[in-house]
Structures are given as C-alpha cells and as structure tokens.
Coordinates of C-alpha atoms in Angstrom, one line a residue:
M1 CA 103.0 120.4 106.5
P2 CA 104.0 119.8 110.1
A3 CA 107.4 118.3 110.9
P4 CA 107.2 114.5 110.7
S5 CA 107.7 112.1 113.5
F6 CA 109.8 108.9 113.1
R7 CA 109.7 105.4 114.4
A8 CA 112.4 104.4 116.9
A9 CA 112.5 100.8 115.8
A10 CA 114.7 99.6 112.9
T11 CA 112.9 98.9 109.7
R12 CA 113.9 96.3 107.0
V13 CA 113.0 96.7 103.3
R14 CA 113.4 94.1 100.6
V15 CA 113.5 95.0 96.9
P16 CA 113.6 92.7 93.9
A17 CA 115.9 92.6 90.9
T18 CA 114.2 93.6 87.7
S19 CA 114.6 93.0 83.9
A20 CA 113.4 95.8 81.6
N21 CA 112.4 95.8 78.0
L22 CA 112.0 92.0 77.6
G23 CA 112.8 92.4 73.9
P24 CA 110.3 94.7 72.2
G25 CA 108.9 96.6 75.2
F26 CA 111.7 99.3 75.2
D27 CA 111.4 101.6 78.2
A28 CA 107.9 100.2 79.0
F29 CA 108.0 96.6 80.1
G30 CA 109.5 95.3 83.3
L31 CA 109.6 92.0 85.1
A32 CA 110.4 91.5 88.9
L33 CA 112.7 88.6 89.7
G34 CA 113.4 86.7 92.8
L35 CA 116.8 88.1 93.6
Y36 CA 116.8 90.6 96.4
D37 CA 118.6 93.5 98.1
D38 CA 117.8 94.1 101.8
V39 CA 118.2 97.5 103.5
V40 CA 117.8 98.0 107.3
V41 CA 117.3 101.6 108.4
R42 CA 117.2 103.1 111.9
I43 CA 116.7 106.7 113.0
A44 CA 119.8 107.8 115.0
D45 CA 120.4 110.7 117.3
S46 CA 122.7 112.4 114.8
G47 CA 124.9 112.0 111.7
L48 CA 124.9 109.3 109.0
Y49 CA 126.2 105.7 109.2
V50 CA 126.2 103.5 106.1
D51 CA 127.4 99.9 105.9
I52 CA 127.4 97.7 102.8
A53 CA 127.8 93.9 102.5
G54 CA 127.8 92.0 99.2
E55 CA 127.6 93.6 95.8
G56 CA 129.4 97.0 95.7
A57 CA 130.8 96.7 99.1
D58 CA 134.3 97.7 97.9
T59 CA 133.2 100.5 95.6
L60 CA 130.0 102.2 96.8
A61 CA 130.2 105.4 98.8
R62 CA 129.3 105.3 102.5
D63 CA 128.1 108.8 102.8
E64 CA 125.4 111.1 101.4
R65 CA 126.4 110.1 97.8
H66 CA 125.0 106.5 98.3
L67 CA 122.0 106.1 96.1
V68 CA 119.8 104.6 98.9
V69 CA 120.6 107.6 101.1
R70 CA 120.0 110.1 98.3
S71 CA 116.7 108.5 97.6
M72 CA 115.7 108.5 101.3
R73 CA 116.6 112.2 101.5
A74 CA 114.4 113.0 98.5
A75 CA 111.5 111.0 100.1
F76 CA 112.0 112.7 103.5
D77 CA 111.7 116.1 101.8
R78 CA 108.4 115.0 100.3
L79 CA 107.2 113.6 103.6
G80 CA 107.9 116.9 105.4
G81 CA 111.4 117.0 106.8
Q82 CA 114.7 115.1 107.5
P83 CA 115.4 113.0 110.6
R84 CA 118.2 114.1 112.9
G85 CA 120.4 111.0 112.1
L86 CA 120.4 107.8 110.0
E87 CA 121.8 104.4 110.2
V88 CA 121.6 102.4 106.9
V89 CA 122.8 98.8 106.4
C90 CA 122.7 97.3 103.0
A91 CA 122.9 93.6 102.0
N92 CA 123.3 93.7 98.2
R93 CA 122.7 90.6 96.1
I94 CA 121.7 92.2 92.8
P95 CA 124.7 92.5 90.5
H96 CA 125.7 96.0 89.5
G97 CA 126.0 97.2 86.0
R98 CA 124.5 94.0 84.6
G99 CA 121.0 95.1 83.5
L100 CA 119.2 93.7 86.5
G101 CA 117.9 97.0 88.0
S102 CA 120.4 97.5 90.8
S103 CA 120.1 101.3 90.7
S104 CA 116.3 101.0 90.7
A105 CA 116.4 98.6 93.6
A106 CA 118.5 101.2 95.6
I107 CA 116.1 104.0 94.7
V108 CA 113.0 102.1 95.6
A109 CA 114.6 100.7 98.8
G110 CA 115.4 104.3 99.9
I111 CA 112.0 105.7 99.2
T112 CA 110.2 102.7 100.8
A113 CA 112.4 102.8 103.8
A114 CA 111.9 106.5 104.4
R115 CA 108.2 106.1 104.1
A116 CA 108.2 103.1 106.5
V117 CA 110.2 104.9 109.2
T118 CA 108.0 108.1 109.0
V119 CA 104.9 107.9 111.2
G120 CA 101.9 108.1 108.8
G121 CA 104.3 107.7 105.9
T122 CA 102.0 105.4 103.9
E123 CA 99.2 108.0 104.1
L124 CA 101.5 110.9 103.2
M125 CA 103.1 109.0 100.2
D126 CA 100.9 106.4 98.4
Q127 CA 102.2 103.9 96.0
A128 CA 101.6 106.2 93.0
A129 CA 103.8 108.8 94.7
V130 CA 106.5 106.2 95.4
L131 CA 106.5 105.3 91.7
A132 CA 106.5 108.9 90.6
L133 CA 109.5 109.9 92.8
A134 CA 111.4 106.7 91.9
S135 CA 110.9 107.4 88.2
E136 CA 112.0 111.0 88.7
I137 CA 115.3 109.9 90.3
E138 CA 116.0 107.1 87.9
G139 CA 115.0 109.0 84.8
H140 CA 112.5 106.4 83.4
P141 CA 109.9 104.2 84.9
D142 CA 110.4 100.7 83.5
N143 CA 112.6 99.1 86.2
V144 CA 111.3 101.1 89.1
A145 CA 107.7 100.1 88.2
A146 CA 108.5 96.4 88.4
C147 CA 110.5 97.0 91.6
V148 CA 107.7 98.8 93.3
L149 CA 104.8 96.7 92.1
G150 CA 106.2 93.2 91.3
G151 CA 105.1 90.9 88.5
F152 CA 105.1 92.0 84.9
T153 CA 104.6 95.7 84.6
I154 CA 103.8 98.1 81.8
A155 CA 104.9 101.7 82.6
W156 CA 104.4 105.0 80.8
T157 CA 104.9 108.7 81.4
D158 CA 102.5 111.6 80.8
E159 CA 104.8 114.2 79.2
G160 CA 104.3 117.8 80.2
H161 CA 102.6 117.1 83.6
E162 CA 104.1 118.0 87.0
G163 CA 104.0 115.6 89.9
H164 CA 102.8 112.0 89.3
D165 CA 103.6 111.8 85.7
A166 CA 104.9 108.2 85.8
H167 CA 102.3 105.4 85.8
A168 CA 102.3 101.6 85.6
V169 CA 100.0 98.6 85.7
T170 CA 101.0 95.2 86.9
L171 CA 99.9 91.8 85.6
A172 CA 100.6 88.3 86.9
P173 CA 102.9 86.4 84.7
S174 CA 102.0 82.8 83.8
T175 CA 103.1 80.3 86.5
Q176 CA 104.7 78.3 83.6
V177 CA 107.3 81.1 82.8
V178 CA 110.7 80.3 84.3
P179 CA 113.3 83.0 84.1
I180 CA 117.0 82.1 83.7
V181 CA 119.6 84.8 83.8
F182 CA 123.1 84.5 82.4
V183 CA 125.3 87.1 84.1
P184 CA 128.7 87.9 82.5
A185 CA 131.7 88.8 84.6
N186 CA 132.1 92.4 83.3
P187 CA 129.6 95.2 83.5
V188 CA 128.4 97.6 80.9
L189 CA 127.4 101.1 81.9
T190 CA 123.8 101.9 81.0
E191 CA 125.0 105.3 79.7
V192 CA 127.3 103.5 77.2
A193 CA 124.5 101.2 76.1
R194 CA 122.0 104.0 75.6
G195 CA 124.6 106.1 73.8
L196 CA 124.6 103.5 71.0
L197 CA 121.0 104.0 70.2
P198 CA 120.2 106.1 67.1
P199 CA 118.0 109.1 67.4
T200 CA 115.5 107.7 64.9
V201 CA 114.5 104.2 63.6
P202 CA 112.8 103.0 60.5
H203 CA 109.0 103.1 60.6
A204 CA 108.9 99.4 59.7
D205 CA 111.0 98.5 62.7
A206 CA 108.8 100.6 65.0
A207 CA 105.7 99.0 63.6
A208 CA 107.1 95.5 64.1
N209 CA 108.0 96.2 67.7
V210 CA 104.5 97.5 68.5
G211 CA 103.0 94.2 67.3
R212 CA 105.5 92.1 69.2
A213 CA 105.1 94.1 72.4
A214 CA 101.3 93.7 72.2
L215 CA 101.8 89.9 71.6
L216 CA 104.2 89.7 74.6
V217 CA 101.4 90.8 77.0
E218 CA 99.4 87.8 76.0
A219 CA 102.4 85.5 75.9
I220 CA 103.9 86.2 79.3
T221 CA 100.5 86.2 81.1
R222 CA 98.5 83.5 79.4
R223 CA 100.2 81.8 76.4
P224 CA 103.9 81.3 77.1
E225 CA 104.2 79.1 74.0
L226 CA 104.2 82.4 72.1
L227 CA 107.2 83.9 73.9
L228 CA 109.7 83.3 71.2
P229 CA 108.0 85.4 68.5
A230 CA 106.7 87.8 71.1
T231 CA 110.2 88.8 72.3
E232 CA 111.6 89.7 68.9
D233 CA 113.1 93.2 68.9
R234 CA 114.3 95.7 66.2
L235 CA 114.6 98.9 68.3
H236 CA 117.6 98.5 70.6
Q237 CA 119.3 95.1 71.0
D238 CA 121.1 95.0 67.6
Y239 CA 122.4 98.6 68.0
R240 CA 123.9 97.7 71.4
T241 CA 125.9 94.7 70.1
P242 CA 129.2 96.5 69.9
A243 CA 129.1 97.0 73.7
M244 CA 128.2 93.4 74.4
P245 CA 129.1 91.1 71.5
E246 CA 129.2 88.0 73.7
S247 CA 125.7 88.7 75.0
A248 CA 124.4 89.2 71.5
T249 CA 125.9 85.9 70.5
L250 CA 124.3 84.0 73.4
V251 CA 120.9 85.6 72.7
A252 CA 121.2 84.5 69.0
T253 CA 122.3 80.9 70.0
L254 CA 119.4 80.5 72.5
R255 CA 116.9 81.9 70.1
A256 CA 118.1 79.5 67.4
Q257 CA 117.3 76.7 69.9
G258 CA 113.7 78.0 70.3
V259 CA 114.4 79.8 73.7
A260 CA 112.9 83.2 74.2
A261 CA 116.2 85.0 75.0
V262 CA 116.7 88.8 75.2
I263 CA 119.2 91.3 76.6
S264 CA 118.1 92.2 80.1
G265 CA 117.6 95.9 80.3
A266 CA 120.7 97.7 79.0
G267 CA 122.6 94.5 79.3
P268 CA 124.9 92.7 79.4
T269 CA 122.9 90.0 81.3
V270 CA 121.0 87.7 79.0
L271 CA 117.4 86.8 80.2
A272 CA 115.8 83.5 79.0
L273 CA 112.0 83.0 79.6
T274 CA 111.3 79.3 79.3
D275 CA 109.7 76.4 81.0
A276 CA 110.9 74.2 83.9
G277 CA 112.3 71.4 81.8
T278 CA 114.1 73.6 79.4
A279 CA 115.5 75.7 82.3
D280 CA 117.1 72.6 83.8
K281 CA 118.7 71.8 80.5
L282 CA 120.0 75.3 80.0
L283 CA 121.5 75.3 83.4
A284 CA 123.2 72.0 82.9
E285 CA 124.7 73.1 79.6
A286 CA 125.6 76.7 80.6
D287 CA 129.1 77.9 79.7
P288 CA 130.9 78.3 83.0
S289 CA 132.1 81.7 82.0
W290 CA 128.6 82.9 82.6
A291 CA 126.9 82.9 86.1
A292 CA 123.7 81.2 85.2
H293 CA 120.8 81.3 87.7
R294 CA 117.2 80.0 87.7
L295 CA 115.1 82.6 89.5
E296 CA 111.5 82.8 90.7
L297 CA 109.1 85.5 89.5
D298 CA 108.6 88.1 92.2
L299 CA 104.9 89.1 92.5
E300 CA 105.1 91.4 95.5
G301 CA 107.6 94.1 94.7
A302 CA 109.1 96.3 97.4
A303 CA 108.1 95.0 100.8
V304 CA 108.7 96.1 104.5
L305 CA 109.5 92.9 106.4
P306 CA 110.2 91.9 110.0
L307 CA 113.9 92.1 111.0
A308 CA 115.6 88.7 110.7
P309 CA 116.1 87.0 114.0

C-alpha cells in the first residue's frame, strides 16, 4: 500500500453516547443516545498535541496513551501509515465510568477522525472495517456498533475468523420511545462489573433471556407498550448488584411503577425507556442525588461535521 496523503484542514467528528444490553440483550444490543463527544483533529508538522475539555479533563492522559490517539494510530496503520504530527482537541460530554459508552465513543471518534483526515480514507476503510477495528480495540461490539451506526443495534462476532469478525445491523427505534438516564455521582469500573458475572448460568435463565431479547426487538421498534416485559433480565443485572446497590434499587422501584428500567451497560447509570408524558413525570420526581436527563435517540451514529463557527 502506498504511503497515504492527509488533508490539511481540521476535521470535526461527533460521536454519541450509547447504552448496551438494554436488559436481556447482554453483549449484543445497543442504543445510541443524543449526548455527544466532539473531537477536532488537524495534521501537524510534527509531534502530538492533545487538549481536553469537559469530562475527564483533569484525569485523562494528554499523550500517546489517550484512547482517541491510540485508536487513531491503529486506524492510520490500517490506512497505510502515520502522519508526521497530530493536534487533537476533545470536548467530552459523555460521563466516564457510568455505563454510557465513553470508551467506545473515544475509540470510534479516533478511528472516524483518522479515516476522515486521510485522503481516500472512506474507500480504504469502509464502515464494516471501522466496526471491526473498533470492536477489536474495545473487546466487544455492542457499544461500538451503536456508536458507529446509530439507532438500535444488534451486534455479533464470528468466532475464529480473522479480520472483519464483528458485525451489526441497525434498526430504527419507535419515535414513541423516550430515554431517560439517571447518572449517579460515583463511577463503577467495567472490569469490576464484569468480574461479578458467573462463568455459567442456569439453562432456564438463558432460555428466559432469549425470549425477552427477541421480544425487545419488536417492542423497541414497533410496540413500545411491550417494553416492560421485554426488558426483563436474568443473566447479568442481579449478579452486579453488590457493585451498584443504589442502581439496582432504582431499577426495581421504577419497574414496580411500570417503567421499563435497566442498568445501562455495565452500570451504574440507570436507563428508563418510556413515553413523553411519563418522562416528564420521572424528571419532576427524580431524586436530586441522581443527574437525571431526558435524551433524544441518535439515529446517525458517528458523523464528520463542519467545524463550528
């Protein structure tokens, strides 16, 4: 492959927050939400400059260890070579360590930005290749699929294949579905939440989740009145309760009120899928110890946008 050429103009990439699992769809389902990180990238003469505003500004590395930068480097390798220098400016709005896909957003932003600043990058790396690389870096495809594609996504991996082994389809959620997120003050590491999961589960629990996950596809796309039964889970949420007891209590409280509430991803954010009227009621009654937000559904996924004036 010949050495790539790079665009001189700065490029802006916008990536959405995501919620994975949605109850029964463990490591398979994802939903893109209207809360965004922005990354602006420019090819420089030399070196690396990283600036961060918003979430993680006080804690994230500003060097090659930054996840956006690492993802860009991986993408540049696939695209044929590294640029001589990089300037990366991140405006982060997605909370970190809360189960809203902040790491997936960083990964997808880096790959998308690298592709955008490379001349012919879209032809050299199609959307399937973006998803495959993002899944490879993240380790699983559920969040990155929703971040790349937008909407409601179903992701899977072909084990034993090299290259593009992560796949996903995207479906449009019903316009009647209104997401509410309840974000707690303290994070929970994904590694901690995953470490609480048992190596095996009862066959009856697995069978129950298969049925609910199948129902959720119908509920979230066409019949939102079925969301409460469709979001029942036996595979992961109860096992994670010791790491997030307050989140588990909130899920149980909301579900007792007829609201389809789940742990968002690995938690501890709680996601409620409801209608407009119920959303307003939940926001009005929300405990002030939680940051409660009504979000739009994102249907576009990762996007390259004009620079803001």
